[in-house]
PDB file of C-alpha atoms and ligand atoms in Angstrom:
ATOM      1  CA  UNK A   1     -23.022  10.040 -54.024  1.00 44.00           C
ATOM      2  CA  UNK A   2     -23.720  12.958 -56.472  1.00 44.00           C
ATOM      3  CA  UNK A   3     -22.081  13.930 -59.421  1.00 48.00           C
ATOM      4  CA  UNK A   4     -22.956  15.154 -62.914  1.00 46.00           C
ATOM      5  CA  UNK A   5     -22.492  12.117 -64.060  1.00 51.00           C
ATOM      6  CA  UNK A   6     -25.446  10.558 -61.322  1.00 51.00           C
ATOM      7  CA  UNK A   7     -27.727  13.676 -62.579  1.00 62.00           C
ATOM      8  CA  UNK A   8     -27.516  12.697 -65.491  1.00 77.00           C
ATOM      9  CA  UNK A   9     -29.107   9.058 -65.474  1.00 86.00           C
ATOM     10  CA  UNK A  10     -32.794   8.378 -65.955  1.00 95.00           C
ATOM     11  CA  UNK A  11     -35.011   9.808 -62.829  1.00 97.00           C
ATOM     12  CA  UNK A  12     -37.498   6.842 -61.711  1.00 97.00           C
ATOM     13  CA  UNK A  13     -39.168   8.681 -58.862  1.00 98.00           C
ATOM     14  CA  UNK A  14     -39.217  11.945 -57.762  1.00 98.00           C
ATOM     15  CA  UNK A  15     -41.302  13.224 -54.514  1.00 98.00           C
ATOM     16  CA  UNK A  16     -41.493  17.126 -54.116  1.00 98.00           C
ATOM     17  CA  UNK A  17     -42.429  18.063 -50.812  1.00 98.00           C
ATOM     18  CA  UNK A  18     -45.060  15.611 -50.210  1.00 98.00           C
ATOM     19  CA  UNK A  19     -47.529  16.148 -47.478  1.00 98.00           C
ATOM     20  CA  UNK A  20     -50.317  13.939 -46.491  1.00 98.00           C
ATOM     21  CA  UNK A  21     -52.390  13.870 -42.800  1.00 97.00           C
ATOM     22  CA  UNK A  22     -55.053  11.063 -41.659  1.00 95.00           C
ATOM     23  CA  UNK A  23     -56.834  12.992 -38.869  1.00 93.00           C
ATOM     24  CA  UNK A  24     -53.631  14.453 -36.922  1.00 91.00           C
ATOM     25  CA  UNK A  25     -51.479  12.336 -37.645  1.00 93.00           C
ATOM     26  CA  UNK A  26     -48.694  13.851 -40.165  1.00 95.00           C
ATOM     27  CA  UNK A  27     -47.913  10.686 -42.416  1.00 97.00           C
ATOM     28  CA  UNK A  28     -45.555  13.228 -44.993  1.00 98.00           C
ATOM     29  CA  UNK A  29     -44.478  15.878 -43.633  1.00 98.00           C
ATOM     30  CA  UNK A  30     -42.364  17.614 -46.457  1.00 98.00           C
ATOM     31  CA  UNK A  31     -41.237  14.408 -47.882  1.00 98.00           C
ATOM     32  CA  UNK A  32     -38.883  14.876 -50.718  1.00 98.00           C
ATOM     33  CA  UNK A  33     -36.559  11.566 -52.559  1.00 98.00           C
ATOM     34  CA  UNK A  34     -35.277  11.164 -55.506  1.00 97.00           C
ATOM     35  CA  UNK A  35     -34.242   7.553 -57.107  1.00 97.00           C
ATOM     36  CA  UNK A  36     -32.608   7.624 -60.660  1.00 97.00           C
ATOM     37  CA  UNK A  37     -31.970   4.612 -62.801  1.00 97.00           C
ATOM     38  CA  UNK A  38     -30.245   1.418 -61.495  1.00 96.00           C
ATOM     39  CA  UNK A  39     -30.431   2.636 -57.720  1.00 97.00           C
ATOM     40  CA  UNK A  40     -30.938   0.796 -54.936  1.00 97.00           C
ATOM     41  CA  UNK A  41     -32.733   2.577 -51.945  1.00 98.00           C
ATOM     42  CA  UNK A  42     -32.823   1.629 -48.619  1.00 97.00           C
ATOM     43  CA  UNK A  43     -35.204   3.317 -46.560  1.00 98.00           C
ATOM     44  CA  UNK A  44     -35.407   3.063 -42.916  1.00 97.00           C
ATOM     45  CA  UNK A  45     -36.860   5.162 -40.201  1.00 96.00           C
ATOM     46  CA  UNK A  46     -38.751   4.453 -36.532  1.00 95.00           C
ATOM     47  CA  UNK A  47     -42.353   3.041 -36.758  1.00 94.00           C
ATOM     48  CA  UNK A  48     -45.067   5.105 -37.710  1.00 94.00           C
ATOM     49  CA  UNK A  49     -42.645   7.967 -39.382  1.00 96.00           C
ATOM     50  CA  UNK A  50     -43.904   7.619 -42.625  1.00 96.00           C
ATOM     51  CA  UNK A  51     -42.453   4.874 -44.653  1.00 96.00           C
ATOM     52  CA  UNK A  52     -45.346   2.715 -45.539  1.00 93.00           C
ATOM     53  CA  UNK A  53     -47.474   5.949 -46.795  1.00 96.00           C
ATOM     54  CA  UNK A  54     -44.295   6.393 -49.004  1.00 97.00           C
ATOM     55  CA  UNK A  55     -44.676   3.245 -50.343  1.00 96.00           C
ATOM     56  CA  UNK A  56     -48.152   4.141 -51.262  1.00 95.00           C
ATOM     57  CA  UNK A  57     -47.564   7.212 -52.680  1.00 96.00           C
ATOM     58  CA  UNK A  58     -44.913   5.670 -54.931  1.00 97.00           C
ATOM     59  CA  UNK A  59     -46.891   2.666 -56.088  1.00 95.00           C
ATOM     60  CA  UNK A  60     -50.258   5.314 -56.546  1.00 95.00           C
ATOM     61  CA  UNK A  61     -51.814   3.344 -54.413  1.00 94.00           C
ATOM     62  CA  UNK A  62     -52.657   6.526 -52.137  1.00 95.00           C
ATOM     63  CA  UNK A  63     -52.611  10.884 -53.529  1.00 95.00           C
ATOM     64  CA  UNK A  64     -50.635  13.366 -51.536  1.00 97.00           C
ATOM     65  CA  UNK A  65     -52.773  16.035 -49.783  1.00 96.00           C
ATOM     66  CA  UNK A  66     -50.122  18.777 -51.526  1.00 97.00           C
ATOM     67  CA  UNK A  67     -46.663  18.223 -53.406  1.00 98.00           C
ATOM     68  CA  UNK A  68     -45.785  15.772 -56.526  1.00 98.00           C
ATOM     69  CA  UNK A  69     -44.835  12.566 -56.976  1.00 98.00           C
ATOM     70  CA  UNK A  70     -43.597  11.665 -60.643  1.00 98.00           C
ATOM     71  CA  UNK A  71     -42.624   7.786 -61.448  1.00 97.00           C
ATOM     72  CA  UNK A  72     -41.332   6.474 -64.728  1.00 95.00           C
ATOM     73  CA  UNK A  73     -41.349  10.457 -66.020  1.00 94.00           C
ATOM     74  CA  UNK A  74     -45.554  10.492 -65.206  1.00 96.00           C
ATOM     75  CA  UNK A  75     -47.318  12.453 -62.622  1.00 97.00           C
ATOM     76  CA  UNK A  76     -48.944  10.106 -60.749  1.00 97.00           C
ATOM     77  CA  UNK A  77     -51.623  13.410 -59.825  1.00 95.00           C
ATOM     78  CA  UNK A  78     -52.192  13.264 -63.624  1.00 97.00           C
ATOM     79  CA  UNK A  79     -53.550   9.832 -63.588  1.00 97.00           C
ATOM     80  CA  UNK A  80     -57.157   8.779 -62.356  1.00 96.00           C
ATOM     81  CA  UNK A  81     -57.509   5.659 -60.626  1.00 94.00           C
ATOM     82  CA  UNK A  82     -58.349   3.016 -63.415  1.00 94.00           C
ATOM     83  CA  UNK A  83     -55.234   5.125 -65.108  1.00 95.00           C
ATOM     84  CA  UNK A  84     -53.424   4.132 -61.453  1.00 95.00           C
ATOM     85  CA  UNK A  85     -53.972   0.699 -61.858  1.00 93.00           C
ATOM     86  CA  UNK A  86     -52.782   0.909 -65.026  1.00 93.00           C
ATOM     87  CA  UNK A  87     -49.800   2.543 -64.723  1.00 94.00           C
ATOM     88  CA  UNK A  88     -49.225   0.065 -61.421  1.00 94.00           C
ATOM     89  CA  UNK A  89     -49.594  -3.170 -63.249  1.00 91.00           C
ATOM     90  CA  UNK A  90     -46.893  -1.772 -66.371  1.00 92.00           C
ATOM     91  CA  UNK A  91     -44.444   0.075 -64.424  1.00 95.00           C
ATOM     92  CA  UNK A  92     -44.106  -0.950 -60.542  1.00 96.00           C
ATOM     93  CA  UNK A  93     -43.191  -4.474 -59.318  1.00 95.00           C
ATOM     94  CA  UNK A  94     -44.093  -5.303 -55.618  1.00 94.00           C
ATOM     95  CA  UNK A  95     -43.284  -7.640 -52.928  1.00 94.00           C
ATOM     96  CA  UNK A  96     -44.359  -7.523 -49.389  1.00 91.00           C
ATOM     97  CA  UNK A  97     -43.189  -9.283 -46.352  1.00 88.00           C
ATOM     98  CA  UNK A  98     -46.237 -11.844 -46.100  1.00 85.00           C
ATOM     99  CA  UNK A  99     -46.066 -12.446 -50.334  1.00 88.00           C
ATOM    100  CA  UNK A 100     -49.059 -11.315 -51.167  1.00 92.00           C
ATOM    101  CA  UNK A 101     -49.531 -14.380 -53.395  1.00 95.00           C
ATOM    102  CA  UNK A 102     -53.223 -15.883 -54.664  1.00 96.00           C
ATOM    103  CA  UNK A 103     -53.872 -19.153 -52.048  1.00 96.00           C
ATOM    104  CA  UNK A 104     -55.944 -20.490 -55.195  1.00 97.00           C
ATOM    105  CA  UNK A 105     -53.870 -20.046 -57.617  1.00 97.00           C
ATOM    106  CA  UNK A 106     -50.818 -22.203 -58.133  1.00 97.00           C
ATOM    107  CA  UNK A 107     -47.101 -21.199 -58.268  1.00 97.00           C
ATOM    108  CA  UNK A 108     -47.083 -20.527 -62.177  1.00 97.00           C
ATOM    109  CA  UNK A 109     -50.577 -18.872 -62.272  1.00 96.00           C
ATOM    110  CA  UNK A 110     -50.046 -16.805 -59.482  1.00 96.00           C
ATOM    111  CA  UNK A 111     -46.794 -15.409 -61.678  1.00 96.00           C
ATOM    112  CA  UNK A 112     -48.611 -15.334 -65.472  1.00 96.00           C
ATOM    113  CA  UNK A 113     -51.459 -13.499 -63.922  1.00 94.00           C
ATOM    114  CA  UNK A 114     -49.806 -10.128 -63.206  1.00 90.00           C
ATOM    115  CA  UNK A 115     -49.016 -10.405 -66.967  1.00 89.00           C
ATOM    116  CA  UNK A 116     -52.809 -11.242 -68.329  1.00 90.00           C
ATOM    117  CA  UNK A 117     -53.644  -8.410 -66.253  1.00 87.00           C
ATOM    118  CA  UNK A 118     -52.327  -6.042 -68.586  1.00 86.00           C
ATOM    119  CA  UNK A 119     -53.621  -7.715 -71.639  1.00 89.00           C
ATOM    120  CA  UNK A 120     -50.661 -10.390 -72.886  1.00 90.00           C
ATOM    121  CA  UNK A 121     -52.280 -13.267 -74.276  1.00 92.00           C
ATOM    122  CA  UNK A 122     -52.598 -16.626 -71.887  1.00 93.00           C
ATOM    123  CA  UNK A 123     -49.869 -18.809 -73.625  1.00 94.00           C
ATOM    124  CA  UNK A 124     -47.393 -16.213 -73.783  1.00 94.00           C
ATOM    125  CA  UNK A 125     -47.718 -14.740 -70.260  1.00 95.00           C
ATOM    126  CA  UNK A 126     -47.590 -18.521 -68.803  1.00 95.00           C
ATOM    127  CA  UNK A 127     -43.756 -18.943 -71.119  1.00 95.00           C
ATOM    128  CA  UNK A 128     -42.700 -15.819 -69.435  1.00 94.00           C
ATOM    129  CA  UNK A 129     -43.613 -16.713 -66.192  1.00 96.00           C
ATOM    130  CA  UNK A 130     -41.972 -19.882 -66.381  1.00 96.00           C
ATOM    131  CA  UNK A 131     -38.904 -18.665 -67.215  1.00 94.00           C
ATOM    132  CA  UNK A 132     -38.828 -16.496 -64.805  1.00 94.00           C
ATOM    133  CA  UNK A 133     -39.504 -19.286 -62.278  1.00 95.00           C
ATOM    134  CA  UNK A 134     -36.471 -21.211 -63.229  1.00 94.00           C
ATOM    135  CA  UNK A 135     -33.998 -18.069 -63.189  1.00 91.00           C
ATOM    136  CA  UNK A 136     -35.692 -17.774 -59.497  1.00 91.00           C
ATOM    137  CA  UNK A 137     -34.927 -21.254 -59.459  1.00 92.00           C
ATOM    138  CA  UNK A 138     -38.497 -22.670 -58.467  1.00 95.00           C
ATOM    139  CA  UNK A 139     -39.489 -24.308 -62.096  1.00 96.00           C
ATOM    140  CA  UNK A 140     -39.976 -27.192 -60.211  1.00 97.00           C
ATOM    141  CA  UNK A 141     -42.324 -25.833 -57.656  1.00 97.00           C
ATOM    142  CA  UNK A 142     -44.848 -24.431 -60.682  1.00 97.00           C
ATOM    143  CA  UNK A 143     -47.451 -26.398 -60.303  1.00 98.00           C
ATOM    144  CA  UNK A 144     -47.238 -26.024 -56.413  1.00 98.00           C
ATOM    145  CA  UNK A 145     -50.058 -23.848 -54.180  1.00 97.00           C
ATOM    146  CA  UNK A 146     -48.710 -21.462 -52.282  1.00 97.00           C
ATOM    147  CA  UNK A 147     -49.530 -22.974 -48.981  1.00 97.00           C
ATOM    148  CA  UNK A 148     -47.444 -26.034 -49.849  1.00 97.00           C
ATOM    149  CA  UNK A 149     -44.329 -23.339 -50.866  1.00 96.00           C
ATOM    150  CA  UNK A 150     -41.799 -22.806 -48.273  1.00 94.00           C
ATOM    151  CA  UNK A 151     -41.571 -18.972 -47.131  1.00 93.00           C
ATOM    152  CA  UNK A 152     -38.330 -18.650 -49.233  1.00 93.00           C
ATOM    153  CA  UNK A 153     -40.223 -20.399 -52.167  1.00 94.00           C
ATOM    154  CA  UNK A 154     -42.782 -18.335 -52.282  1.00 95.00           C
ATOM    155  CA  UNK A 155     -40.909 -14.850 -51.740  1.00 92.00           C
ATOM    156  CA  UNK A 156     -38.826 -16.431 -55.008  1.00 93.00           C
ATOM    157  CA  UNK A 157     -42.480 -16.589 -56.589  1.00 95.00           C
ATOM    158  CA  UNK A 158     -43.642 -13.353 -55.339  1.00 94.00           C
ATOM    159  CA  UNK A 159     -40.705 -11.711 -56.789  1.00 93.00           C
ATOM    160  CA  UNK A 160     -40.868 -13.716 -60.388  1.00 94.00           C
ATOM    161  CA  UNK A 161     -44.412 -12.411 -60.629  1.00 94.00           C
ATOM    162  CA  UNK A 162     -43.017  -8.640 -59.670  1.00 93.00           C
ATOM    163  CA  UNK A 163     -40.756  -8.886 -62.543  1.00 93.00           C
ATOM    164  CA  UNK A 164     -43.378 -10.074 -65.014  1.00 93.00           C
ATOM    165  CA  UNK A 165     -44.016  -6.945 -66.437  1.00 90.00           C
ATOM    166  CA  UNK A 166     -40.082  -6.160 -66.866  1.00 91.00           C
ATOM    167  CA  UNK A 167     -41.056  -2.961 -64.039  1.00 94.00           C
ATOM    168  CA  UNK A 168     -39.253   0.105 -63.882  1.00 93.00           C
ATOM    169  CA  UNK A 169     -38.882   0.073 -60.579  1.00 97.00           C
ATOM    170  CA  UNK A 170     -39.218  -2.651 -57.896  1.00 97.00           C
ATOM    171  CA  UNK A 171     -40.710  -1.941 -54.247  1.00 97.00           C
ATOM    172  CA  UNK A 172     -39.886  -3.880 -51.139  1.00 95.00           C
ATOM    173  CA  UNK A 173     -41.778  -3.897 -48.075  1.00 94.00           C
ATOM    174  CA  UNK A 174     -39.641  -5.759 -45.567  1.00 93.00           C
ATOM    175  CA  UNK A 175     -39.163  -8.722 -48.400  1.00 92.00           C
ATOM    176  CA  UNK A 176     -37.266 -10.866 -45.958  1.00 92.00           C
ATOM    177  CA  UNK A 177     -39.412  -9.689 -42.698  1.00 90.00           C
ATOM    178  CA  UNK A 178     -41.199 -13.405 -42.722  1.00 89.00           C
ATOM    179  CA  UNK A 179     -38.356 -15.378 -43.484  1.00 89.00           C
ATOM    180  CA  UNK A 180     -35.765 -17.505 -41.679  1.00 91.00           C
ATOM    181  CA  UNK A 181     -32.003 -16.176 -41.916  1.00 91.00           C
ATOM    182  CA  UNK A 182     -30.904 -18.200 -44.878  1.00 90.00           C
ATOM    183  CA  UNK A 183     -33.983 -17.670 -46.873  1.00 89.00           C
ATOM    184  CA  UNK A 184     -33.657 -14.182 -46.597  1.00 91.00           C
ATOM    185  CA  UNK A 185     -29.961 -14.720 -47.330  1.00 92.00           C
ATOM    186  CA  UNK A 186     -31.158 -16.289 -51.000  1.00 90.00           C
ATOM    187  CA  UNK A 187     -33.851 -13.213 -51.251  1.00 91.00           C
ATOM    188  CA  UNK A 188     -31.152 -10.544 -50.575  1.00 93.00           C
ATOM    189  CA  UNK A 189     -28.987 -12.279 -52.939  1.00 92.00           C
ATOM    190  CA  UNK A 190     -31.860 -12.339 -55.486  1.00 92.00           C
ATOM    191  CA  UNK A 191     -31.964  -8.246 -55.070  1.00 94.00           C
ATOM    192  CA  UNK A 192     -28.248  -7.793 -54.986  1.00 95.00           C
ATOM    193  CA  UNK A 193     -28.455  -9.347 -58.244  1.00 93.00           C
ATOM    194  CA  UNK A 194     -31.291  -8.117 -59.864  1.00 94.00           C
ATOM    195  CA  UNK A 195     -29.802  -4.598 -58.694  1.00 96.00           C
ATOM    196  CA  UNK A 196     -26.669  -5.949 -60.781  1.00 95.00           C
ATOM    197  CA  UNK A 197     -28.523  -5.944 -64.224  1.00 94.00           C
ATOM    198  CA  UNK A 198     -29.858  -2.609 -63.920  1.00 95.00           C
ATOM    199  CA  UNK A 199     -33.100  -3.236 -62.188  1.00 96.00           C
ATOM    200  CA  UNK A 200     -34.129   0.153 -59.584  1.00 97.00           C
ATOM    201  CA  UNK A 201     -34.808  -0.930 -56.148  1.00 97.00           C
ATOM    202  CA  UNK A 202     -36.911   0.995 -53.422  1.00 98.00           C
ATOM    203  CA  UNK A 203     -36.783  -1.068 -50.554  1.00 97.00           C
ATOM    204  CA  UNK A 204     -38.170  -0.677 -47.242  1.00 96.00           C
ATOM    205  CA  UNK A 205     -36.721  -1.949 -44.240  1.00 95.00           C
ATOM    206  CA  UNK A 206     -36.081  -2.345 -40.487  1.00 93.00           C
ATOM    207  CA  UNK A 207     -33.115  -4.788 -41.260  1.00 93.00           C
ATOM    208  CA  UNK A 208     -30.318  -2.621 -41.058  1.00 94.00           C
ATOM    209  CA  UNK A 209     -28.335  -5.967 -42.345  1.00 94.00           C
ATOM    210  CA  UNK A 210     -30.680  -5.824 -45.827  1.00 95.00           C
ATOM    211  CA  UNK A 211     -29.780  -2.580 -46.397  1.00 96.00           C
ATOM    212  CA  UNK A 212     -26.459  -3.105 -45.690  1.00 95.00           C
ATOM    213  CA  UNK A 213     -26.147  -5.669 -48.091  1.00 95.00           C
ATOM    214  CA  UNK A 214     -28.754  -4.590 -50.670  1.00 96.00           C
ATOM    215  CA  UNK A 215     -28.915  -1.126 -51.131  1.00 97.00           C
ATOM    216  CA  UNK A 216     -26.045   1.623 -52.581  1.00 96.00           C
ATOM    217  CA  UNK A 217     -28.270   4.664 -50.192  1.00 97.00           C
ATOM    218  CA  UNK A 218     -29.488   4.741 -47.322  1.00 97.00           C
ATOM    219  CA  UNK A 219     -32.515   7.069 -46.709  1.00 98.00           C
ATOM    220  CA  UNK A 220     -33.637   7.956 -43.247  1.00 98.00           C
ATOM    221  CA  UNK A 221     -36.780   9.304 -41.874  1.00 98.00           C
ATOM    222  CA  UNK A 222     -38.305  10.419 -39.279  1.00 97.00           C
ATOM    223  CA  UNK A 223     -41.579  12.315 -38.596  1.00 97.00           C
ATOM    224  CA  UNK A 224     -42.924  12.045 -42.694  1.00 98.00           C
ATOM    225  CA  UNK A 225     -39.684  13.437 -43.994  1.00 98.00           C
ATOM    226  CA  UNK A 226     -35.806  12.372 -44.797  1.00 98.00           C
ATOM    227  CA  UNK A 227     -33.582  13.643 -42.113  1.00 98.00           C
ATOM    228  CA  UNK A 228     -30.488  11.882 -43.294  1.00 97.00           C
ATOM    229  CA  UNK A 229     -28.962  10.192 -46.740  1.00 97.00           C
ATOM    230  CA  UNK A 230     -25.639   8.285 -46.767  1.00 96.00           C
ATOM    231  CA  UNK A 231     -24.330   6.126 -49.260  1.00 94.00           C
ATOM    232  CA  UNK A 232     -23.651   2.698 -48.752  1.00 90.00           C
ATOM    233  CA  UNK A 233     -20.299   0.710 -49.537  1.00 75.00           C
ATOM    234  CA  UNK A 234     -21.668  -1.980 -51.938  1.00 62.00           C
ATOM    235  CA  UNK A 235     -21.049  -5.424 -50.723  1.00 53.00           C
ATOM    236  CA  UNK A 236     -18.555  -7.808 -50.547  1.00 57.00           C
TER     237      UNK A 236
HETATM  238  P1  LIG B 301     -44.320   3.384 -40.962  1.00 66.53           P
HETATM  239  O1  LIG B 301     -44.538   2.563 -42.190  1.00 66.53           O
HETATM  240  O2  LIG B 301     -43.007   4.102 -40.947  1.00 66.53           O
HETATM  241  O3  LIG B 301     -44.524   2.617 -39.697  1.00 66.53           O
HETATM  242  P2  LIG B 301     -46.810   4.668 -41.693  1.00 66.53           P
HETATM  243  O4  LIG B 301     -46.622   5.271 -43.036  1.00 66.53           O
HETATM  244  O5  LIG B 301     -47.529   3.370 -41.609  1.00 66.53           O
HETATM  245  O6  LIG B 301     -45.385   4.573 -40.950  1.00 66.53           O
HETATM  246  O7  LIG B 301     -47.600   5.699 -40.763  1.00 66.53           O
HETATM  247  C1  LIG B 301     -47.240   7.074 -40.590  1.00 66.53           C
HETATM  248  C2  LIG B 301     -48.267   7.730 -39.665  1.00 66.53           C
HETATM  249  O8  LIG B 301     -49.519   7.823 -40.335  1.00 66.53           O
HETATM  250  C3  LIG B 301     -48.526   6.965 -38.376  1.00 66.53           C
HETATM  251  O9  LIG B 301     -48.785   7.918 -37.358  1.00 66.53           O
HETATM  252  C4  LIG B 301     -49.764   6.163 -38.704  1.00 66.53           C
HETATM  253  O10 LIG B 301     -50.493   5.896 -37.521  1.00 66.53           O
HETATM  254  C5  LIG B 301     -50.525   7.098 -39.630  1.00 66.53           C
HETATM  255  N1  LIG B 301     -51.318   6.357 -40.654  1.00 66.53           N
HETATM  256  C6  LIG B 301     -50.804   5.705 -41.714  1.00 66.53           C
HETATM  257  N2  LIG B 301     -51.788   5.178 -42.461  1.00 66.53           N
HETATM  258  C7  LIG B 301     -52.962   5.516 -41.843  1.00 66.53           C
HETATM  259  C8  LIG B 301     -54.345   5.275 -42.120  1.00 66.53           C
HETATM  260  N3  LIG B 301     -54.727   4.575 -43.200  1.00 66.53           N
HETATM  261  N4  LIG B 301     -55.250   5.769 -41.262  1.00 66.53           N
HETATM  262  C9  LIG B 301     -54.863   6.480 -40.186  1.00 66.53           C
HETATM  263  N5  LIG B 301     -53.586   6.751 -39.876  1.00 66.53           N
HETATM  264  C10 LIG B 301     -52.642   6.274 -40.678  1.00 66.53           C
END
């Protein structure tokens, strides 16, 4: 839904006609989205038209051939790689469908790490993390390696070390594509909520039920560009 009101709040990302090839294949084709403050975005689309290259794009992880794309207010074009990474590790939360966690690393670690990254001293990164581990409600699983976590455990871990860095926005990549029904019950609930306190939300999905239940738009591509945006009745 648009109004003056919605134009008003906070722009998180904004792709301008975004192109980008690898050989022939058109990955953005024209790609153009806008996500303001508080959002959460659902997009979906047929394999192979584009989404994960969005993804990229968003999180700087991969430059546009031609077009913009701004996050947080910054040109991401403006930025050189270590300035990337940067930017990354302060602004953008993750989480992937497979975690993405550090096997050698336990539960805590794995969490206080995203925070030392970006230069927050040991002790203090490690009290943050924890307390984001028990409003995930996996305190008890700190001292745990990820291979002993269940899949719903360590999604709940992957997301408190997403958050560490209190991101402007937070990117999904199928968060509840490896999970069992009622674990990716708890992680949708964990979104819905996080949505709730004001936390953006660019998810991508093939679950039309996650976006259903997660996300307030529903973007749709096809061939490297949005043919269709609806909003979404939030849930019940
Ligand atoms: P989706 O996530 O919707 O499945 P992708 O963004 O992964 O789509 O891919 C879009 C198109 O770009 C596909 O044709 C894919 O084969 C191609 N593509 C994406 N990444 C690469 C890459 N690193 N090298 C070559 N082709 C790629």
């Amino acid at each position: 839904m648009t109004t003056d009101q919605d134009d008003s709040r906070q722009v998180v990302v904004r792709l301008d006609d975004v192109h980008k090839e690898y050989g022939e294949a058109k990955a953005l084709d024209g790609m153009s989205l806008t996500v303001h403050a508080g959002d959460a975005v659902a997009v979906m689309g047929p394999s192979g038209c584009g989404k994960s290259t969005l993804l990229n794009m968003v999180a700087g992880l991969d430059r546009p051939a031609s077009g913009t794309v701004q996050v947080h207010g910054q040109d991401l074009g403006k930025l050189n790689e270590t300035g990337l990474a940067l930017f990354r590790r302060r602004h953008i939360g993750m989480i992937f469908q497979f975690f993405n966690l550090i096997d050698d690393l336990p539960a805590l670690d794995n969490v206080a790490l995203a925070a030392q990254l970006t230069g927050t001293p040991a002790r203090q990164a490690r009290r943050r993390a924890l307390e984001l581990l028990d409003e995930l409600g996996v305190a008890d699983r700190r001292d745990v390696y990820p291979a002993a976590l269940s899949g719903g455990e360590r999604q709940r871990v992957a997301v408190a070390r997403a958050l560490m860095n209190r991101p402007a926005l937070l990117l999904a990549d199928e968060p509840t594509g490896a999970l069992d029904s009622r674990s990716g019950e708890q992680v949708m609930d964990l979104l819905i909520d996080l949505n709730q306190i004001g936390q953006t939300l660019l998810i991508v999905t093939h679950d039309q039920h996650l976006a259903t239940r997660c996300a307030d738009r529903l973007v749709e591509m096809a061939d490297g560009h949005v043919v269709r945006e609806s909003s979404l009745e939030p849930a019940p």
